[in-house]
PDB file of C-alpha atoms in Angstrom:
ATOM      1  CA  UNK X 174     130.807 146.799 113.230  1.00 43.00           C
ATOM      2  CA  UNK X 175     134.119 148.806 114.409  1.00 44.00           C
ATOM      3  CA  UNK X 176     135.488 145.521 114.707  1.00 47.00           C
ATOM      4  CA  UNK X 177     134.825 144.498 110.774  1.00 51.00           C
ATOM      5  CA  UNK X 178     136.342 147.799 110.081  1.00 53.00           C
ATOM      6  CA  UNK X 179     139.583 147.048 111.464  1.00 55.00           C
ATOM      7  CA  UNK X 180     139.514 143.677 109.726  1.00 62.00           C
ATOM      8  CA  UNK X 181     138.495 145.004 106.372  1.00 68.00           C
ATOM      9  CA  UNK X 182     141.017 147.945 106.354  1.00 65.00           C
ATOM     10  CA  UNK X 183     143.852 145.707 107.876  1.00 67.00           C
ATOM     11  CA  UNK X 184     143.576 143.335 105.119  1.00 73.00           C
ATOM     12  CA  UNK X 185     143.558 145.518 102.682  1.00 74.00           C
ATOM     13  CA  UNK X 186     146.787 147.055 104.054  1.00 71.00           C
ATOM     14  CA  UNK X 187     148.484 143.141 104.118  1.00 76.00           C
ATOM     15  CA  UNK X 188     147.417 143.243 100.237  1.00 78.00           C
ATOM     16  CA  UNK X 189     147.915 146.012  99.056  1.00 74.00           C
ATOM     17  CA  UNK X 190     151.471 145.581 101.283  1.00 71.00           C
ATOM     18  CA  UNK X 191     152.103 142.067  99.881  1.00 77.00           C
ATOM     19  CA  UNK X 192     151.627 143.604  95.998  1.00 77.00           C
ATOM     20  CA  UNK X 193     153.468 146.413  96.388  1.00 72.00           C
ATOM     21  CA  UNK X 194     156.609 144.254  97.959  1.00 71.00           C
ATOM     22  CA  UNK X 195     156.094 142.324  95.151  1.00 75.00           C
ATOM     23  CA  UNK X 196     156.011 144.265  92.310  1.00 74.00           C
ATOM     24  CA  UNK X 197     159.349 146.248  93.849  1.00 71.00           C
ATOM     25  CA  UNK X 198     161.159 143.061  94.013  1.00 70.00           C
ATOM     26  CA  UNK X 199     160.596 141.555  91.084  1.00 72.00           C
ATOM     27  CA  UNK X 200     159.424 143.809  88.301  1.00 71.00           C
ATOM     28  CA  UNK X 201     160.156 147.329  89.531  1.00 65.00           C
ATOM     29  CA  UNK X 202     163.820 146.475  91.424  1.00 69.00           C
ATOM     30  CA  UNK X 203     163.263 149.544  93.554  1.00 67.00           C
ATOM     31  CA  UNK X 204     164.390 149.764  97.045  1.00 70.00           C
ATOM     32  CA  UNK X 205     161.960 152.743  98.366  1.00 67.00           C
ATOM     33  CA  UNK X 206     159.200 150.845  96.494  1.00 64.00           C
ATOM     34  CA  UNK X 207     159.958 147.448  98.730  1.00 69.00           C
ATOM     35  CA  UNK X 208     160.352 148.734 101.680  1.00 71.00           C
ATOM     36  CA  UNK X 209     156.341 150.689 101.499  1.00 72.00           C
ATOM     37  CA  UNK X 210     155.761 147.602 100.661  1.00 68.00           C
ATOM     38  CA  UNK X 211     157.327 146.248 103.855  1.00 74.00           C
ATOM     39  CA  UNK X 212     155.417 149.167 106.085  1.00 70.00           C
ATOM     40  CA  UNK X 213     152.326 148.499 104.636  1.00 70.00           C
ATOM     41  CA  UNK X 214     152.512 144.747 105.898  1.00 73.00           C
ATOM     42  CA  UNK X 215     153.730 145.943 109.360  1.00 74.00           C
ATOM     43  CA  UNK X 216     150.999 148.226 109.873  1.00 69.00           C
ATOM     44  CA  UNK X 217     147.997 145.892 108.168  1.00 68.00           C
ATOM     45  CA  UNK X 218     149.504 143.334 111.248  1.00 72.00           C
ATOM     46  CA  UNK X 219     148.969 146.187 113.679  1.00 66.00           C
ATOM     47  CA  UNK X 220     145.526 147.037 112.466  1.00 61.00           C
ATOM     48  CA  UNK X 221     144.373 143.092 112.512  1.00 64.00           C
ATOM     49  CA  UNK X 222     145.887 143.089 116.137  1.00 63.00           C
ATOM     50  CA  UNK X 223     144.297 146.044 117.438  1.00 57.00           C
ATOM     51  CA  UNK X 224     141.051 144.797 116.215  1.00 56.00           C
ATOM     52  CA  UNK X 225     141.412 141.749 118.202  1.00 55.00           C
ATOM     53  CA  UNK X 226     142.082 143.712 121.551  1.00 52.00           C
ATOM     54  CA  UNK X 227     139.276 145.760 121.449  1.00 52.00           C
ATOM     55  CA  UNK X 228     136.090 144.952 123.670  1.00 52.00           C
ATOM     56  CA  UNK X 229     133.436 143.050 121.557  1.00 51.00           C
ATOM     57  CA  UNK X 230     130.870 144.755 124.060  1.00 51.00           C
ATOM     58  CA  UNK X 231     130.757 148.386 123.765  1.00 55.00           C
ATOM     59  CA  UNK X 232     130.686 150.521 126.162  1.00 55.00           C
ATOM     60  CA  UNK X 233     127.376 152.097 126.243  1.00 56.00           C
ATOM     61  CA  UNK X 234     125.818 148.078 126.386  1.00 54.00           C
ATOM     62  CA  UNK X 235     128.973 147.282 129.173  1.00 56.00           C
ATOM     63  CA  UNK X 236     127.159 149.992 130.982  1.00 59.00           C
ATOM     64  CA  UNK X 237     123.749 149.544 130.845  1.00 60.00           C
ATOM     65  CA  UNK X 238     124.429 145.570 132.265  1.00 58.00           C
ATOM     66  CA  UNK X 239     126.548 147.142 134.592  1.00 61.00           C
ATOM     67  CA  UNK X 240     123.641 149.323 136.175  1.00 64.00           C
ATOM     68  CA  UNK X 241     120.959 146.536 135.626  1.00 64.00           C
ATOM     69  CA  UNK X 242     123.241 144.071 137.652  1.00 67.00           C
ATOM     70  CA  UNK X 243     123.333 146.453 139.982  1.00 68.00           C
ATOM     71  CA  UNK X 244     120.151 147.670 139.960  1.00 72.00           C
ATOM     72  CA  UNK X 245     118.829 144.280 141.114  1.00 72.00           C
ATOM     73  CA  UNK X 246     121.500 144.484 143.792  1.00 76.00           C
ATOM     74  CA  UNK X 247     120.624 147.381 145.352  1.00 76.00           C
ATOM     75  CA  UNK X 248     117.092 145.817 144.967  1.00 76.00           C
ATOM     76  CA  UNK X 249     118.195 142.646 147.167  1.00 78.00           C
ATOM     77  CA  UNK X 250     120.073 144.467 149.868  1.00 78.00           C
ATOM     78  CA  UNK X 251     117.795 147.115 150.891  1.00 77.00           C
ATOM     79  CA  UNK X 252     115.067 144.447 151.568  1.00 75.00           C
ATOM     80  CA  UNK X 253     117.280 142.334 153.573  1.00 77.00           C
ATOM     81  CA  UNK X 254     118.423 145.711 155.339  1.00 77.00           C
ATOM     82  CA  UNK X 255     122.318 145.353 154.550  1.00 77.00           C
ATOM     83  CA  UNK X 256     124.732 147.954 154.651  1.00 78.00           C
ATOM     84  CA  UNK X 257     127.979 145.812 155.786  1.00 80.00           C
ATOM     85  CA  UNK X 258     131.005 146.848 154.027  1.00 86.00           C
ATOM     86  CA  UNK X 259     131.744 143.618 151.251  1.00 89.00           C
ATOM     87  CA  UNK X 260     134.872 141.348 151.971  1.00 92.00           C
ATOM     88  CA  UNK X 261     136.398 141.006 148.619  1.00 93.00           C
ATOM     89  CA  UNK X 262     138.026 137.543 148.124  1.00 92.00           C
ATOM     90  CA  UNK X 263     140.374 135.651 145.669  1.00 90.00           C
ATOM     91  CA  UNK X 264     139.477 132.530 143.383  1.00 88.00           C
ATOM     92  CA  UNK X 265     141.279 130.602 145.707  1.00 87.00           C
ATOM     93  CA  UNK X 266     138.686 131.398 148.523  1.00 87.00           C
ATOM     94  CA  UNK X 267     135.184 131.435 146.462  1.00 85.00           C
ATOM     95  CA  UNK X 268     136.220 127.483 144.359  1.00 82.00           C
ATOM     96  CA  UNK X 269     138.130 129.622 141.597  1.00 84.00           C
ATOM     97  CA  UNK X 270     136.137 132.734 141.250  1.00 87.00           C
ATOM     98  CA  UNK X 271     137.077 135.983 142.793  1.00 89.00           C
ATOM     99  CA  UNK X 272     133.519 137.125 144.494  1.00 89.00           C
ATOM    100  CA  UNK X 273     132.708 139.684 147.141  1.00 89.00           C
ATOM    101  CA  UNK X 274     130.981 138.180 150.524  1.00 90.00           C
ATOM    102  CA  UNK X 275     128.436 140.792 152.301  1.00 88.00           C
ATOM    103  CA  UNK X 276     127.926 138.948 155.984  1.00 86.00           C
ATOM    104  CA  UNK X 277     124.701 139.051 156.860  1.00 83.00           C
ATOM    105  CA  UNK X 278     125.490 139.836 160.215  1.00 76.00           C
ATOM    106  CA  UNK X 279     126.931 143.844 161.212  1.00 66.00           C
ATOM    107  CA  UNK X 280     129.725 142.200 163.076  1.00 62.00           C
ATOM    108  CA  UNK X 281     133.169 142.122 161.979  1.00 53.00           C
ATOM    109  CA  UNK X 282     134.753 138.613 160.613  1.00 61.00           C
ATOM    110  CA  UNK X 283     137.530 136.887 161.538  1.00 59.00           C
ATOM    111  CA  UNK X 284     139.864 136.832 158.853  1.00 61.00           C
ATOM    112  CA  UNK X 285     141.448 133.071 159.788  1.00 60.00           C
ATOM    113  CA  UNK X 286     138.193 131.329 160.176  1.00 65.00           C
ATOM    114  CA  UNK X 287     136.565 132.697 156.892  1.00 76.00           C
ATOM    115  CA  UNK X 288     135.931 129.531 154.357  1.00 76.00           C
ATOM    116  CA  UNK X 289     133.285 129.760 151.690  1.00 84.00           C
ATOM    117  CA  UNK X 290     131.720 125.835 152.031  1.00 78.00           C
ATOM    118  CA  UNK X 291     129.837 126.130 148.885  1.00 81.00           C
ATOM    119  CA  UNK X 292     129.797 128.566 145.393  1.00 81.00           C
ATOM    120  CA  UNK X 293     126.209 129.945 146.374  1.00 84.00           C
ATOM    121  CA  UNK X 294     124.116 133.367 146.478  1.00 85.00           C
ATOM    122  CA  UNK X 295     123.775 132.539 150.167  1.00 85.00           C
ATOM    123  CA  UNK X 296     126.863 131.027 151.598  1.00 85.00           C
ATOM    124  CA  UNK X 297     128.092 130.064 155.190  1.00 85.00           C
ATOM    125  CA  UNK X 298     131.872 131.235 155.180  1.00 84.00           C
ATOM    126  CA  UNK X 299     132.250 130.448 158.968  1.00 80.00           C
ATOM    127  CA  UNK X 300     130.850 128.020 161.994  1.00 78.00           C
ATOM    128  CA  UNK X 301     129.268 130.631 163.922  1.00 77.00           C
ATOM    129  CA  UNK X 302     125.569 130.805 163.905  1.00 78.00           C
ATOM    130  CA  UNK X 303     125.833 134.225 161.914  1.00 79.00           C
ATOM    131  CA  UNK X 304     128.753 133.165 159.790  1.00 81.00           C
ATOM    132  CA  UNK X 305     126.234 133.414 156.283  1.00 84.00           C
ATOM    133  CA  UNK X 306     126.612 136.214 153.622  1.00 85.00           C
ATOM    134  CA  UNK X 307     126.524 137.298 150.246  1.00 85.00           C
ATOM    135  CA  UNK X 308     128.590 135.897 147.351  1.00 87.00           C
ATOM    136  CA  UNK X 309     128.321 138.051 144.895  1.00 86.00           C
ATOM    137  CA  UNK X 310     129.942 139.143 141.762  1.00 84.00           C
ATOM    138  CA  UNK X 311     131.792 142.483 141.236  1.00 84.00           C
ATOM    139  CA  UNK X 312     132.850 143.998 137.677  1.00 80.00           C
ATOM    140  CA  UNK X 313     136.231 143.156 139.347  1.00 83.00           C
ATOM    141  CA  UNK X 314     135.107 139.435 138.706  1.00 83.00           C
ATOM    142  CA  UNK X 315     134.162 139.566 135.071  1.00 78.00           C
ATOM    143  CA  UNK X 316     137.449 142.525 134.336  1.00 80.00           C
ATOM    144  CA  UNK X 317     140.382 140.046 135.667  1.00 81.00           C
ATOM    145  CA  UNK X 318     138.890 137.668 133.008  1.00 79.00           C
ATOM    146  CA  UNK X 319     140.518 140.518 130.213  1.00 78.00           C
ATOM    147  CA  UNK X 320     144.141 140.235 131.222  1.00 79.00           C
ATOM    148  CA  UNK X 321     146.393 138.154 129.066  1.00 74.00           C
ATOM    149  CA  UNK X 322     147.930 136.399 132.059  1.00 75.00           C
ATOM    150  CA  UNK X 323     147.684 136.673 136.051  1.00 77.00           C
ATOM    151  CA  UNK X 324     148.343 138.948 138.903  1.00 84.00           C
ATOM    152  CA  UNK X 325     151.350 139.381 140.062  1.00 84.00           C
ATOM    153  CA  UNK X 326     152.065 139.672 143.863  1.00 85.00           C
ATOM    154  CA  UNK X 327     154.172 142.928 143.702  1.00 87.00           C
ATOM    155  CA  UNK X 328     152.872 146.829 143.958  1.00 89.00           C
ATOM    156  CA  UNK X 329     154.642 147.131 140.893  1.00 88.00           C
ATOM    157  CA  UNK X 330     152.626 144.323 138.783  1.00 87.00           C
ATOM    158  CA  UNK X 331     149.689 144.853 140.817  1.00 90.00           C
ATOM    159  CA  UNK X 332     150.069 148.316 139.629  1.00 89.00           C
ATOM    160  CA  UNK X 333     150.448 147.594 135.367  1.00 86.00           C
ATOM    161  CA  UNK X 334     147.415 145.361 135.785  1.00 87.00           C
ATOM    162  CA  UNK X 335     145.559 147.635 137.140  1.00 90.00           C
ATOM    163  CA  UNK X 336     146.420 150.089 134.681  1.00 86.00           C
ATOM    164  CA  UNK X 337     146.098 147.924 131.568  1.00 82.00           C
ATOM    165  CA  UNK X 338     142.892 147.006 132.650  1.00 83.00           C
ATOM    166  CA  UNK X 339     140.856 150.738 133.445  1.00 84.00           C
ATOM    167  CA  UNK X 340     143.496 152.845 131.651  1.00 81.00           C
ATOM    168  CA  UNK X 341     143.595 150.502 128.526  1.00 75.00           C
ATOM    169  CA  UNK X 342     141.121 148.147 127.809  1.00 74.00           C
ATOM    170  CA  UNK X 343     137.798 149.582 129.727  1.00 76.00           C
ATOM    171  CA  UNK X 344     139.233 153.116 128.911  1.00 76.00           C
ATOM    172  CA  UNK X 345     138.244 154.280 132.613  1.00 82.00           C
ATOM    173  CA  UNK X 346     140.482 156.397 133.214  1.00 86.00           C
ATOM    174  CA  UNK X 347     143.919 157.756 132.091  1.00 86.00           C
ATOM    175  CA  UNK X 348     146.044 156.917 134.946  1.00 89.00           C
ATOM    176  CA  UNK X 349     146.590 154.944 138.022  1.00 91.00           C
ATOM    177  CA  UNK X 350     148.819 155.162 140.565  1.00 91.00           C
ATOM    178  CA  UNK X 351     149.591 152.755 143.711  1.00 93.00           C
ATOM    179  CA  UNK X 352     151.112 153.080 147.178  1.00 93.00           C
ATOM    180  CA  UNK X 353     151.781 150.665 149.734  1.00 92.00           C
ATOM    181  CA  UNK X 354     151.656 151.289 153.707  1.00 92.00           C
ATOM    182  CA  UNK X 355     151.861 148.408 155.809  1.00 88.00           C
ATOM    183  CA  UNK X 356     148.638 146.704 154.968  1.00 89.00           C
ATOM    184  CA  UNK X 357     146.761 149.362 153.120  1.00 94.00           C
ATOM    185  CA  UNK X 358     146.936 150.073 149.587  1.00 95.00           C
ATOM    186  CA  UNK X 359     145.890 153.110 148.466  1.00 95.00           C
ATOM    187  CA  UNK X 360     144.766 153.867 144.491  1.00 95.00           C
ATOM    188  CA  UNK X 361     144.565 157.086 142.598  1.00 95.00           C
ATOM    189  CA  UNK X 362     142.788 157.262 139.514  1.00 94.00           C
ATOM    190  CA  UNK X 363     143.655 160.138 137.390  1.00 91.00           C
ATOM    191  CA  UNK X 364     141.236 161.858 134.509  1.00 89.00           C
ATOM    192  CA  UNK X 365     137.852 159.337 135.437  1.00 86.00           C
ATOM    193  CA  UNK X 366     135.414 159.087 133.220  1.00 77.00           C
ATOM    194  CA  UNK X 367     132.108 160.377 134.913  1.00 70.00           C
ATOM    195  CA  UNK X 368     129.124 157.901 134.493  1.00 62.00           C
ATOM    196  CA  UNK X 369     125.921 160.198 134.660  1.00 47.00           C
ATOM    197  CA  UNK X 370     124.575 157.509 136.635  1.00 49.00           C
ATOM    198  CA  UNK X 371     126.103 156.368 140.004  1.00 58.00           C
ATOM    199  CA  UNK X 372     125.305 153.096 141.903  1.00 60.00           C
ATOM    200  CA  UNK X 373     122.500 152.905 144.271  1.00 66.00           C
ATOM    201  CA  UNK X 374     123.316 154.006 147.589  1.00 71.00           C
ATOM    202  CA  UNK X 375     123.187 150.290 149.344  1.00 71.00           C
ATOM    203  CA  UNK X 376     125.498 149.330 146.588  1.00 78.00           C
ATOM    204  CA  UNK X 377     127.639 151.959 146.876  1.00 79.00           C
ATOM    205  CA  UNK X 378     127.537 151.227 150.766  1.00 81.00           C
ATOM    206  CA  UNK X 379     128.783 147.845 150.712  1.00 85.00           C
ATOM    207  CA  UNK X 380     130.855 146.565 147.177  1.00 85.00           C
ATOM    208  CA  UNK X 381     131.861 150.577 146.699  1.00 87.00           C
ATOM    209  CA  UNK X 382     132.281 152.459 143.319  1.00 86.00           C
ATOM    210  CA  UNK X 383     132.738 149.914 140.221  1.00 85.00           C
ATOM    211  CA  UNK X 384     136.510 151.143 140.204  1.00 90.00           C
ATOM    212  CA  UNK X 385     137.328 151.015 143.672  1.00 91.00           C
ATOM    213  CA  UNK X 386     135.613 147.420 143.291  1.00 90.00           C
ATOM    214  CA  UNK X 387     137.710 146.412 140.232  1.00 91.00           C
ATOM    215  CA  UNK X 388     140.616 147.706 142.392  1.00 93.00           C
ATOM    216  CA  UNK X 389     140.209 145.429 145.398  1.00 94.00           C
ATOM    217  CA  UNK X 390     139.147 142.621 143.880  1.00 93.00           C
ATOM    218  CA  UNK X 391     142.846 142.742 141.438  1.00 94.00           C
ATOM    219  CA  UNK X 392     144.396 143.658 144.860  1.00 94.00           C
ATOM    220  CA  UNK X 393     142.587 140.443 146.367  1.00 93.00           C
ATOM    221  CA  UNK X 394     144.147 138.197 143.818  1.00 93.00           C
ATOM    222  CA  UNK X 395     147.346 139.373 143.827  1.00 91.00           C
ATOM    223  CA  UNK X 396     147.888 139.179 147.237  1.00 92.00           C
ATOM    224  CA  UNK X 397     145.574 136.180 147.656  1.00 91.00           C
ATOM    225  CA  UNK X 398     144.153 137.942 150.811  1.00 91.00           C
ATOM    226  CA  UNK X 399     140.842 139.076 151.725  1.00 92.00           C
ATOM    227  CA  UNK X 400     140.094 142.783 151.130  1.00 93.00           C
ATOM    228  CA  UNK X 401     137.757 145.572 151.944  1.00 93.00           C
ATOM    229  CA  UNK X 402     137.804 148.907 150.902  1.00 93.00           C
ATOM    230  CA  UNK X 403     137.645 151.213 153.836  1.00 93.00           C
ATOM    231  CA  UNK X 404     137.049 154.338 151.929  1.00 91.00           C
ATOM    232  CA  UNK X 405     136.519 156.636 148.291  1.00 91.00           C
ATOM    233  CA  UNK X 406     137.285 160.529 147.972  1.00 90.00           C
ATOM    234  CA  UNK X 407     135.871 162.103 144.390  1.00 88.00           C
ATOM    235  CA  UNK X 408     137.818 164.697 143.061  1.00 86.00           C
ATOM    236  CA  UNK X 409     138.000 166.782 140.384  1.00 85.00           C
ATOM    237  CA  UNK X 410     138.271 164.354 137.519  1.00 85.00           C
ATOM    238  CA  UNK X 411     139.804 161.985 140.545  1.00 89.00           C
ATOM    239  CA  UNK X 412     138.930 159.338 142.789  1.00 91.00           C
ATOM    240  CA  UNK X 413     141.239 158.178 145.443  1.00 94.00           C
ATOM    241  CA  UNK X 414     140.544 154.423 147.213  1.00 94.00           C
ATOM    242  CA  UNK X 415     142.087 153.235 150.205  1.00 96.00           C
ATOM    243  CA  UNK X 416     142.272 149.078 150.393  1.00 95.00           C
ATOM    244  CA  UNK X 417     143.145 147.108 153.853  1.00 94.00           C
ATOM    245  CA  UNK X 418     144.349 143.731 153.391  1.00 93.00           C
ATOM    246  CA  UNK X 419     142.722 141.359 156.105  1.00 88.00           C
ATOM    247  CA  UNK X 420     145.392 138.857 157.239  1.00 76.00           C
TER     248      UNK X 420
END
């Protein structure tokens, strides 16, 4: 419906715009009159393009699938008893589809060895007898689909994505900030938009906060590197995430 709106008024703009020009040009010869004319055609395109960028879920329906995916999640992994903290890959480690990977196994994986054989719920991502996990979808998997064009590598395009993405198009948050140590990337997320309903604990155990996962799965593909996110501090209005690249 909001959509149709900003169809229906920009049109009428690019008319009205278009007969106004026109009729300035041609019958009225009047400057001012042509160049209305001429605004009312820029801002009918603006109005046509702003209706194209805007989510054609909302975001009270983006939500509830949200918490049903992760309902049935939370579901899954307190049956099979896991609490391991979620790898977060790139597409070029899950066949070209950023996923998270829950080992089933407590223990800690090597970094070098881990190879996801096949694009499966269950999925061996190492020889060792306990090298089988999760592979498992994130919103960071379905998000990355919403930007125009890649990842970059750098903290600086890493940190525009980011910000395009929960700033502008989800409408998350207001503002985003990066910094860089070493291996660890930490996020700040400025004026958050508090969901009434949080994740289910075993959720919120292993793939984290949907922010801090829509943060290390971007961070994942950017620096085509495993990730995990080794922790989340709520503020006021705030939440602060702290990434470690895996190398």
């Amino acid at each position: 419906m909001r959509q149709t709106r900003y169809y229906r008024l920009g049109a009428m703009l690019l008319v009205s715009g278009a007969a106004i020009l026109a009729a300035s040009l041609l019958l009225l010869r009047s400057a001012p009159g042509a160049s209305t004319g001429i605004a009312l055609l820029a801002l009918g395109a603006i109005v046509l393009v702003l209706g194209d960028s805007r989510p054609r879920v909302s975001p009270e329906l983006a939500q509830l699938l949200l918490h049903a995916g992760y309902d049935n999640l939370a579901r899954l992994l307190e049956e099979l008893g896991l609490r391991s903290p979620a790898i977060y890959l790139p597409a070029s480690l899950c066949h070209g589809v950023p996923r998270a990977l829950i080992p089933l196994s407590g223990e800690s994986v090597v970094p070098s060895t881990l190879r996801v054989a096949e694009d499966r719920l269950i999925a061996r991502f190492s020889d060792a007898p306990d090298g089988v996990g999760l592979l498992v979808s994130t919103p960071g998997t379905q998000t990355l689909r919403l930007l125009p064009s890649g990842v970059g590598s750098s903290i600086d395009e890493l940190s525009v994505s980011l910000q395009m993405l929960t700033a502008g198009t989800l409408d998350l948050v207001q503002n985003v900030e990066l910094h860089e140590v070493d291996s660890t990337i930490s996020v700040e997320y400025r004026g958050v938009t508090k969901d009434s309903e949080a994740p289910a604990l075993a959720v919120q155990q292993t793939l984290g906060s949907p922010l801090a996962a829509i943060a290390a799965t971007l961070t994942a593909e950017s620096r085509q590197q495993p990730v995990v996110i080794e922790s989340e501090t709520e503020g006021e209005g705030s939440l602060s995430v702290r990434l470690r690249l895996l190398s």
